[in-house]
XYZ file of N, CA and C in Angstrom:
609
model
N 8.320 -108.437 -52.823
C 7.502 -109.616 -52.529
C 6.751 -110.017 -53.786
N 6.887 -111.259 -54.116
C 6.231 -111.754 -55.313
C 4.973 -112.519 -54.942
N 3.948 -112.319 -55.773
C 2.685 -113.018 -55.566
C 2.534 -114.080 -56.625
N 2.226 -115.256 -56.166
C 2.025 -116.327 -57.138
C 0.543 -116.455 -57.465
N 0.200 -117.429 -58.232
C -1.182 -117.627 -58.699
C -2.125 -117.881 -57.542
N -1.641 -118.601 -56.529
C -2.497 -118.895 -55.377
C -2.842 -117.617 -54.620
N -1.828 -116.710 -54.516
C -2.086 -115.441 -53.812
C -3.119 -114.602 -54.562
N -3.003 -114.550 -55.889
C -3.984 -113.788 -56.683
C -5.388 -114.356 -56.511
N -5.442 -115.660 -56.418
C -6.759 -116.288 -56.254
C -7.384 -115.915 -54.925
N -6.499 -115.910 -53.861
C -7.023 -115.526 -52.544
C -7.441 -114.056 -52.538
N -6.665 -113.200 -53.223
C -7.013 -111.778 -53.290
C -8.338 -111.566 -54.035
N -8.542 -112.335 -55.068
C -9.794 -112.215 -55.816
C -11.001 -112.494 -54.915
N -10.843 -113.551 -54.093
C -11.935 -113.866 -53.167
C -12.142 -112.751 -52.136
N -11.039 -112.181 -51.670
C -11.149 -111.093 -50.682
C -11.815 -109.868 -51.297
N -11.370 -109.544 -52.535
C -11.965 -108.380 -53.221
C -13.448 -108.611 -53.487
N -13.770 -109.810 -53.910
C -15.176 -110.138 -54.171
C -16.004 -110.015 -52.898
N -15.397 -110.460 -51.778
C -16.105 -110.382 -50.496
C -16.349 -108.924 -50.099
N -15.307 -108.073 -50.312
C -15.452 -106.647 -49.982
C -16.520 -105.982 -50.845
N -16.497 -106.322 -52.126
C -17.516 -105.760 -53.030
C -18.903 -106.191 -52.600
N -19.023 -107.459 -52.241
C -20.317 -107.984 -51.805
C -20.793 -107.279 -50.542
N -19.859 -107.069 -49.587
C -20.215 -106.385 -48.347
C -20.644 -104.937 -48.620
N -19.950 -104.302 -49.577
C -20.306 -102.925 -49.935
C -21.711 -102.867 -50.522
N -22.003 -103.860 -51.372
C -23.342 -103.908 -51.962
C -24.409 -104.146 -50.901
N -24.088 -105.072 -49.987
C -25.045 -105.361 -48.910
C -25.268 -104.130 -48.040
N -24.142 -103.443 -47.713
C -24.257 -102.236 -46.891
C -25.054 -101.155 -47.584
N -24.756 -100.945 -48.875
C -25.503 -99.939 -49.634
C -26.972 -100.290 -49.724
N -27.237 -101.580 -49.920
C -28.638 -102.008 -49.986
C -29.355 -101.796 -48.671
N -28.644 -102.029 -47.583
C -29.255 -101.828 -46.262
C -29.602 -100.362 -46.039
N -28.667 -99.479 -46.433
C -28.926 -98.040 -46.289
C -30.127 -97.627 -47.126
N -30.153 -98.105 -48.386
C -31.274 -97.756 -49.272
C -32.601 -98.270 -48.703
N -32.539 -99.530 -48.203
C -33.753 -100.125 -47.624
C -34.214 -99.339 -46.403
N -33.260 -98.928 -45.567
C -33.608 -98.154 -44.369
C -34.264 -96.831 -44.741
N -33.691 -96.191 -45.770
C -34.264 -94.912 -46.201
C -35.668 -95.098 -46.770
N -35.856 -96.146 -47.541
C -37.178 -96.411 -48.105
C -38.193 -96.700 -47.007
N -37.752 -97.496 -46.019
C -38.646 -97.789 -44.895
C -39.009 -96.515 -44.133
N -38.012 -95.632 -43.970
C -38.269 -94.376 -43.271
C -39.258 -93.513 -44.053
N -39.043 -93.441 -45.395
C -39.958 -92.663 -46.233
C -41.374 -93.228 -46.170
N -41.464 -94.562 -46.261
C -42.784 -95.194 -46.199
C -43.453 -94.951 -44.852
N -42.634 -95.006 -43.796
C -43.170 -94.766 -42.459
C -43.676 -93.333 -42.319
N -42.890 -92.373 -42.833
C -43.301 -90.972 -42.772
C -44.571 -90.742 -43.588
N -44.643 -91.378 -44.762
C -45.831 -91.240 -45.608
C -47.061 -91.805 -44.910
N -46.889 -92.995 -44.298
C -48.008 -93.620 -43.594
C -48.456 -92.762 -42.413
N -47.467 -92.157 -41.716
C -47.796 -91.299 -40.577
C -48.584 -90.067 -41.029
N -48.131 -89.459 -42.148
C -48.829 -88.280 -42.667
C -50.246 -88.631 -43.103
N -50.381 -89.782 -43.778
C -51.711 -90.204 -44.221
C -52.623 -90.477 -43.031
N -52.076 -91.115 -41.994
C -52.871 -91.394 -40.798
C -53.265 -90.097 -40.095
N -52.325 -89.136 -40.038
C -52.615 -87.841 -39.407
C -53.694 -87.097 -40.180
N -53.583 -87.132 -41.524
C -54.581 -86.458 -42.356
C -55.953 -87.099 -42.177
N -55.981 -88.435 -42.127
C -57.254 -89.135 -41.941
C -57.859 -88.808 -40.581
N -56.995 -88.761 -39.541
C -57.483 -88.431 -38.201
C -58.026 -87.002 -38.156
N -57.301 -86.080 -38.808
C -57.749 -84.685 -38.852
C -59.079 -84.570 -39.590
N -59.225 -85.328 -40.686
C -60.469 -85.298 -41.454
C -61.635 -85.815 -40.619
N -61.394 -86.895 -39.883
C -62.448 -87.458 -39.024
C -62.830 -86.462 -37.929
N -61.817 -85.826 -37.330
C -62.089 -84.846 -36.278
C -62.870 -83.652 -36.822
N -62.515 -83.214 -38.047
C -63.225 -82.088 -38.660
C -64.678 -82.440 -38.936
N -64.900 -83.657 -39.467
C -66.273 -84.088 -39.748
C -67.078 -84.217 -38.458
N -66.436 -84.727 -37.407
C -67.120 -84.854 -36.122
C -67.476 -83.480 -35.567
N -66.539 -82.526 -35.691
C -66.797 -81.170 -35.198
C -67.948 -80.530 -35.974
N -67.956 -80.724 -37.318
C -69.046 -80.170 -38.128
C -70.382 -80.796 -37.751
N -70.371 -82.102 -37.510
C -71.609 -82.785 -37.122
C -72.126 -82.246 -35.793
N -71.212 -82.004 -34.852
C -71.616 -81.464 -33.556
C -72.149 -80.042 -33.703
N -71.505 -79.242 -34.574
C -71.979 -77.878 -34.815
C -73.366 -77.888 -35.451
N -73.569 -78.779 -36.427
C -74.870 -78.868 -37.088
C -75.944 -79.324 -36.108
N -75.574 -80.248 -35.222
C -76.527 -80.720 -34.219
C -76.916 -79.583 -33.277
N -75.915 -78.792 -32.850
C -76.199 -77.670 -31.966
C -77.029 -76.608 -32.679
N -76.716 -76.374 -33.963
C -77.484 -75.396 -34.744
C -78.937 -75.837 -34.876
N -79.149 -77.141 -35.095
C -80.509 -77.663 -35.195
C -81.249 -77.484 -33.875
N -80.560 -77.771 -32.770
C -81.182 -77.576 -31.455
C -81.551 -76.116 -31.230
N -80.646 -75.211 -31.650
C -80.916 -73.781 -31.493
C -82.135 -73.369 -32.314
N -82.216 -73.891 -33.551
C -83.348 -73.545 -34.414
C -84.657 -74.067 -33.826
N -84.617 -75.290 -33.304
C -85.818 -75.851 -32.676
C -86.216 -75.011 -31.472
N -85.204 -74.600 -30.691
C -85.485 -73.764 -29.522
C -86.095 -72.432 -29.913
N -85.534 -71.803 -30.972
C -86.085 -70.524 -31.426
C -87.500 -70.701 -31.966
N -87.718 -71.812 -32.691
C -89.053 -72.074 -33.232
C -90.063 -72.234 -32.103
N -89.685 -73.014 -31.080
C -90.587 -73.208 -29.948
C -90.854 -71.889 -29.227
N -89.795 -71.048 -29.148
C -89.972 -69.744 -28.521
C -90.946 -68.869 -29.296
N -90.800 -68.858 -30.628
C -91.715 -68.079 -31.463
C -93.145 -68.602 -31.348
N -93.259 -69.927 -31.318
C -94.592 -70.534 -31.232
C -95.255 -70.210 -29.901
N -94.474 -70.286 -28.820
C -95.044 -70.004 -27.500
C -95.444 -68.539 -27.360
N -94.737 -67.645 -28.076
C -95.096 -66.226 -28.039
C -96.265 -65.897 -28.959
N -96.720 -66.878 -29.735
C -97.848 -66.644 -30.626
C -97.468 -65.991 -31.937
N -96.165 -65.991 -32.271
C -95.737 -65.370 -33.516
C -96.114 -66.216 -34.729
N -96.381 -67.504 -34.506
C -96.686 -68.412 -35.606
C -98.178 -68.715 -35.609
N -98.818 -68.473 -36.752
C -100.245 -68.734 -36.867
C -100.994 -67.489 -37.311
N -102.320 -67.557 -37.341
C -103.124 -66.401 -37.764
C -102.916 -65.213 -36.825
N -102.997 -64.018 -37.370
C -102.859 -62.834 -36.523
C -104.042 -62.744 -35.558
N -103.749 -62.290 -34.361
C -104.772 -62.167 -33.312
C -105.189 -60.697 -33.194
N -105.787 -60.175 -34.258
C -106.049 -58.738 -34.309
C -107.012 -58.282 -33.220
N -108.022 -59.067 -32.930
C -108.966 -58.683 -31.881
C -108.260 -58.582 -30.534
N -107.377 -59.536 -30.253
C -106.598 -59.476 -29.010
C -105.696 -58.246 -28.998
N -105.135 -57.906 -30.156
C -104.275 -56.724 -30.230
C -105.068 -55.467 -29.860
N -106.267 -55.352 -30.422
C -107.101 -54.170 -30.174
C -107.449 -54.067 -28.690
N -107.800 -55.204 -28.101
C -108.139 -55.206 -26.672
C -106.922 -54.851 -25.819
N -105.754 -55.320 -26.228
C -104.530 -55.022 -25.476
C -104.194 -53.539 -25.540
N -104.323 -52.945 -26.720
C -104.061 -51.507 -26.867
C -105.009 -50.708 -25.977
N -106.286 -51.090 -25.969
C -107.269 -50.379 -25.140
C -106.934 -50.514 -23.656
N -106.507 -51.704 -23.255
C -106.173 -51.917 -21.837
C -104.967 -51.080 -21.423
N -103.924 -51.062 -22.262
C -102.727 -50.288 -21.922
C -103.052 -48.794 -21.873
N -103.882 -48.340 -22.807
C -104.283 -46.920 -22.822
C -104.980 -46.541 -21.521
N -105.897 -47.419 -21.088
C -106.643 -47.123 -19.862
C -105.739 -47.213 -18.633
N -104.900 -48.242 -18.585
C -104.024 -48.436 -17.424
C -103.030 -47.293 -17.278
N -102.474 -46.850 -18.378
C -101.454 -45.799 -18.337
C -102.054 -44.399 -18.441
N -103.374 -44.332 -18.583
C -104.075 -43.042 -18.642
C -103.477 -42.125 -19.710
N -103.300 -42.718 -20.872
C -102.794 -41.940 -21.999
C -103.890 -40.980 -22.453
N -103.527 -39.723 -22.658
C -104.522 -38.694 -22.942
C -105.330 -39.018 -24.194
N -104.621 -39.340 -25.260
C -105.320 -39.642 -26.518
C -104.508 -40.670 -27.293
N -105.217 -41.636 -27.870
C -104.558 -42.682 -28.651
C -105.496 -43.109 -29.777
N -105.104 -42.812 -30.988
C -105.865 -43.209 -32.177
C -104.966 -44.062 -33.069
N -105.559 -45.050 -33.704
C -104.749 -45.904 -34.576
C -105.623 -46.539 -35.652
N -104.945 -47.054 -36.657
C -105.629 -47.742 -37.749
C -104.726 -48.854 -38.267
N -105.290 -50.054 -38.408
C -104.555 -51.189 -38.960
C -104.821 -51.301 -40.462
N -103.766 -51.524 -41.225
C -103.907 -51.838 -42.648
C -104.092 -53.351 -42.795
N -104.616 -53.813 -43.927
C -104.752 -55.261 -44.135
C -103.395 -55.967 -44.054
N -103.422 -57.191 -43.611
C -102.189 -57.968 -43.503
C -101.626 -58.256 -44.895
N -100.298 -58.245 -45.002
C -99.633 -58.473 -46.278
C -98.274 -59.119 -46.014
N -97.669 -59.737 -47.043
C -96.297 -60.232 -46.859
C -95.364 -59.071 -46.546
N -94.429 -59.299 -45.661
C -93.503 -58.238 -45.267
C -92.714 -57.774 -46.492
N -92.494 -56.464 -46.609
C -91.840 -55.953 -47.814
C -90.320 -55.963 -47.671
N -89.653 -55.735 -48.802
C -88.196 -55.879 -48.872
C -87.462 -54.851 -48.022
N -88.085 -53.716 -47.735
C -87.409 -52.706 -46.916
C -87.234 -53.178 -45.477
N -88.085 -54.108 -45.046
C -87.970 -54.667 -43.698
C -87.119 -55.921 -43.717
N -87.343 -56.764 -44.716
C -86.629 -58.037 -44.809
C -86.138 -58.213 -46.241
N -84.911 -57.751 -46.544
C -84.413 -57.798 -47.928
C -84.371 -59.198 -48.521
N -84.257 -60.218 -47.680
C -84.148 -61.581 -48.188
C -85.447 -62.162 -48.706
N -86.558 -61.456 -48.540
C -87.840 -61.965 -49.002
C -88.740 -62.355 -47.850
N -90.012 -62.604 -48.185
C -91.029 -62.829 -47.161
C -91.271 -64.298 -46.867
N -90.373 -65.180 -47.281
C -90.520 -66.602 -46.972
C -89.257 -67.095 -46.284
N -89.450 -68.024 -45.358
C -88.304 -68.596 -44.637
C -88.721 -69.908 -44.003
N -88.008 -70.981 -44.351
C -88.244 -72.267 -43.711
C -89.667 -72.777 -43.815
N -90.323 -72.546 -44.954
C -91.689 -73.024 -45.125
C -92.742 -72.107 -44.539
N -92.344 -70.914 -44.086
C -93.288 -69.953 -43.523
C -93.292 -68.670 -44.347
N -94.459 -68.024 -44.377
C -94.568 -66.684 -44.949
C -94.507 -65.677 -43.808
N -93.676 -64.668 -43.972
C -93.543 -63.632 -42.948
C -94.524 -62.514 -43.299
N -95.521 -62.345 -42.445
C -96.612 -61.417 -42.712
C -96.514 -60.196 -41.800
N -97.073 -59.089 -42.282
C -97.041 -57.863 -41.493
C -98.367 -57.121 -41.609
N -98.814 -56.597 -40.482
C -99.978 -55.707 -40.445
C -99.479 -54.347 -39.973
N -99.620 -53.351 -40.832
C -99.092 -52.027 -40.497
C -100.108 -51.233 -39.682
N -99.607 -50.588 -38.652
C -100.456 -49.786 -37.763
C -99.968 -48.337 -37.789
N -100.886 -47.419 -38.053
C -100.573 -45.989 -37.962
C -101.154 -45.482 -36.646
N -100.285 -44.909 -35.843
C -100.621 -44.580 -34.462
C -100.422 -43.092 -34.205
N -101.396 -42.482 -33.534
C -101.282 -41.091 -33.096
C -101.579 -41.030 -31.602
N -100.725 -40.316 -30.875
C -100.887 -40.226 -29.424
C -100.616 -38.801 -28.964
N -101.284 -38.416 -27.881
C -100.955 -37.180 -27.180
C -100.399 -37.570 -25.815
N -99.225 -37.019 -25.485
C -98.473 -37.486 -24.326
C -98.019 -36.319 -23.461
N -97.743 -36.651 -22.223
C -97.175 -35.656 -21.325
C -95.674 -35.518 -21.574
N -95.002 -36.654 -21.839
C -93.563 -36.642 -22.128
C -93.222 -37.887 -22.952
N -92.008 -37.913 -23.514
C -91.624 -39.005 -24.419
C -91.513 -40.351 -23.710
N -91.294 -40.336 -22.408
C -91.215 -41.588 -21.659
C -92.499 -42.396 -21.739
N -93.630 -41.714 -21.876
C -94.907 -42.422 -22.000
C -94.951 -43.252 -23.281
N -94.397 -42.713 -24.348
C -94.364 -43.451 -25.615
C -93.480 -44.690 -25.498
N -92.302 -44.530 -24.912
C -91.385 -45.662 -24.762
C -91.994 -46.752 -23.881
N -92.656 -46.348 -22.802
C -93.282 -47.326 -21.905
C -94.438 -48.040 -22.594
N -95.211 -47.296 -23.378
C -96.327 -47.893 -24.115
C -95.816 -48.952 -25.089
N -94.779 -48.623 -25.853
C -94.241 -49.567 -26.836
C -93.641 -50.796 -26.153
N -92.948 -50.588 -25.040
C -92.345 -51.714 -24.322
C -93.415 -52.666 -23.800
N -94.469 -52.126 -23.211
C -95.536 -52.984 -22.686
C -96.290 -53.673 -23.815
N -96.472 -52.965 -24.909
C -97.165 -53.545 -26.056
C -96.396 -54.751 -26.596
N -95.086 -54.616 -26.713
C -94.262 -55.714 -27.220
C -94.331 -56.937 -26.312
N -94.405 -56.706 -25.021
C -94.458 -57.818 -24.077
C -95.823 -58.495 -24.057
N -96.873 -57.741 -24.378
C -98.233 -58.242 -24.158
C -98.841 -58.947 -25.365
N -98.463 -58.557 -26.580
C -99.174 -59.074 -27.753
C -98.441 -60.251 -28.378
N -99.193 -61.035 -29.147
C -98.631 -62.187 -29.845
C -98.241 -61.768 -31.262
N -97.194 -60.975 -31.318
C -96.656 -60.501 -32.594
C -95.317 -59.844 -32.310
N -94.484 -59.810 -33.337
C -93.217 -59.091 -33.238
C -93.461 -57.676 -33.747
N -93.288 -56.698 -32.876
C -93.583 -55.309 -33.243
C -92.291 -54.593 -33.599
N -92.264 -54.050 -34.807
C -91.110 -53.276 -35.262
C -91.564 -51.847 -35.529
N -90.834 -50.899 -34.953
C -91.146 -49.489 -35.172
C -90.566 -49.078 -36.520
N -91.441 -48.754 -37.450
C -91.005 -48.360 -38.799
C -90.563 -46.897 -38.802
N -91.333 -46.066 -38.142
C -90.979 -44.651 -38.019
C -91.740 -44.071 -36.835
N -91.207 -42.990 -36.296
C -91.859 -42.351 -35.152
C -91.378 -40.899 -35.071
N -92.309 -39.977 -34.968
C -91.956 -38.565 -34.822
C -92.665 -37.991 -33.602
N -91.985 -37.074 -32.949
C -92.542 -36.383 -31.785
C -92.541 -34.886 -32.062
N -93.662 -34.248 -31.766
C -93.761 -32.802 -31.922
C -94.348 -32.206 -30.651
N -93.858 -31.038 -30.312
C -94.416 -30.351 -29.152
C -95.715 -29.661 -29.567
N -96.750 -29.868 -28.778
C -98.043 -29.261 -29.075
C -98.011 -27.767 -28.737
N -98.502 -26.938 -29.637
C -98.604 -25.505 -29.309
C -99.564 -25.302 -28.136
N -99.392 -24.275 -27.371
C -100.297 -24.019 -26.239
C -101.754 -23.967 -26.700
N -102.603 -24.684 -25.995
C -104.023 -24.682 -26.316
C -104.427 -25.679 -27.378
N -103.463 -26.434 -27.975
C -103.801 -27.391 -29.031
C -104.090 -28.787 -28.500
N -103.826 -29.024 -27.239
C -104.165 -30.326 -26.660
C -105.678 -30.428 -26.515
N -106.160 -31.667 -26.490
C -107.592 -31.869 -26.294
C -108.013 -31.265 -24.964
N -109.241 -30.782 -24.939
C -109.746 -30.163 -23.725
C -109.758 -31.184 -22.587
N -109.266 -30.774 -21.455
C -109.296 -31.645 -20.283
C -108.026 -32.440 -20.077
N -107.004 -32.261 -20.919
C -105.742 -32.958 -20.658
C -104.582 -31.974 -20.718
N -103.468 -32.404 -20.180
C -102.279 -31.554 -20.115
C -101.180 -32.049 -21.052
N -101.564 -32.669 -22.156
C -100.580 -33.227 -23.085
C -99.642 -32.137 -23.592
N -98.374 -32.515 -23.679
C -97.350 -31.592 -24.158
C -96.795 -32.001 -25.532
N -96.945 -33.293 -25.864
C -96.341 -33.816 -27.085
C -97.365 -34.564 -27.927
N -97.095 -34.581 -29.225
C -97.883 -35.376 -30.158
C -96.938 -36.362 -30.837
N -97.310 -37.640 -30.820
C -96.492 -38.681 -31.448
C -97.250 -39.287 -32.617
N -96.540 -39.482 -33.715
C -97.089 -40.188 -34.872
C -96.104 -41.291 -35.246
N -96.580 -42.533 -35.204
C -95.698 -43.684 -35.430
C -96.318 -44.638 -36.444
N -95.442 -45.359 -37.114
C -95.857 -46.460 -37.982
C -95.213 -47.722 -37.427
N -96.047 -48.690 -37.069
C -95.568 -49.944 -36.489
C -95.898 -51.099 -37.418
N -94.991 -52.050 -37.488
C -95.232 -53.292 -38.227
C -95.475 -54.407 -37.214
N -96.640 -55.043 -37.306
C -96.981 -56.175 -36.439
C -96.716 -57.444 -37.255
N -95.641 -58.139 -36.926
C -95.145 -59.231 -37.773
C -95.466 -60.587 -37.147
N -96.003 -61.473 -37.977
C -96.266 -62.853 -37.567
C -95.828 -63.787 -38.694
N -95.786 -65.082 -38.393
C -95.409 -66.091 -39.383
C -96.621 -66.957 -39.713
N -96.830 -67.167 -40.998
C -97.939 -67.999 -41.454
C -97.376 -69.183 -42.226
N -97.910 -70.355 -41.950
C -97.424 -71.546 -42.646
C -97.667 -71.416 -44.136
N -96.617 -71.739 -44.921
C -96.724 -71.629 -46.369
C -97.713 -72.623 -46.943
N -98.270 -72.256 -48.079
C -99.264 -73.122 -48.726
C -98.571 -74.184 -49.568
């Protein structure tokens, strides 16, 4: 079969059309892939932005709850009398009342002058949130029938006074026969060091 000039011309147009269609098809595929990539990128960016917003919202809610907790703790400390000048006279009266009520055989004590709490009690220092953390040390000696009397005394003392009481040290010794004060049946001698802690507004 022979092809004349007219046939070659028609073939040229057909070949050109096929090439054009191939280019169009390839361009469509490339465009589709680019659109898909752009869509995936936009989705990832939107997801990241949404996650960032959710994280910031969660942090804000946590900070709000933490602030509420701090306010609640502050109000609790204030209502217990932990904030402000020490109420030493009230403390002395409370100790005397508990001694009489519980019929403790012997109770002697001495308060040291108030001072900033030392590092052995609070390693972070004696200041916090605009307050100075103060302590009045009490050296206590008691004669008791049994150790339960000491525990009950400390528990009632903590509930009754306007201060945070921390037991620094406490020792119990059995009294030798005849060493108790005349007129009592004490079996034990207790020697304790207590820290009476309050908060004072910073200057």
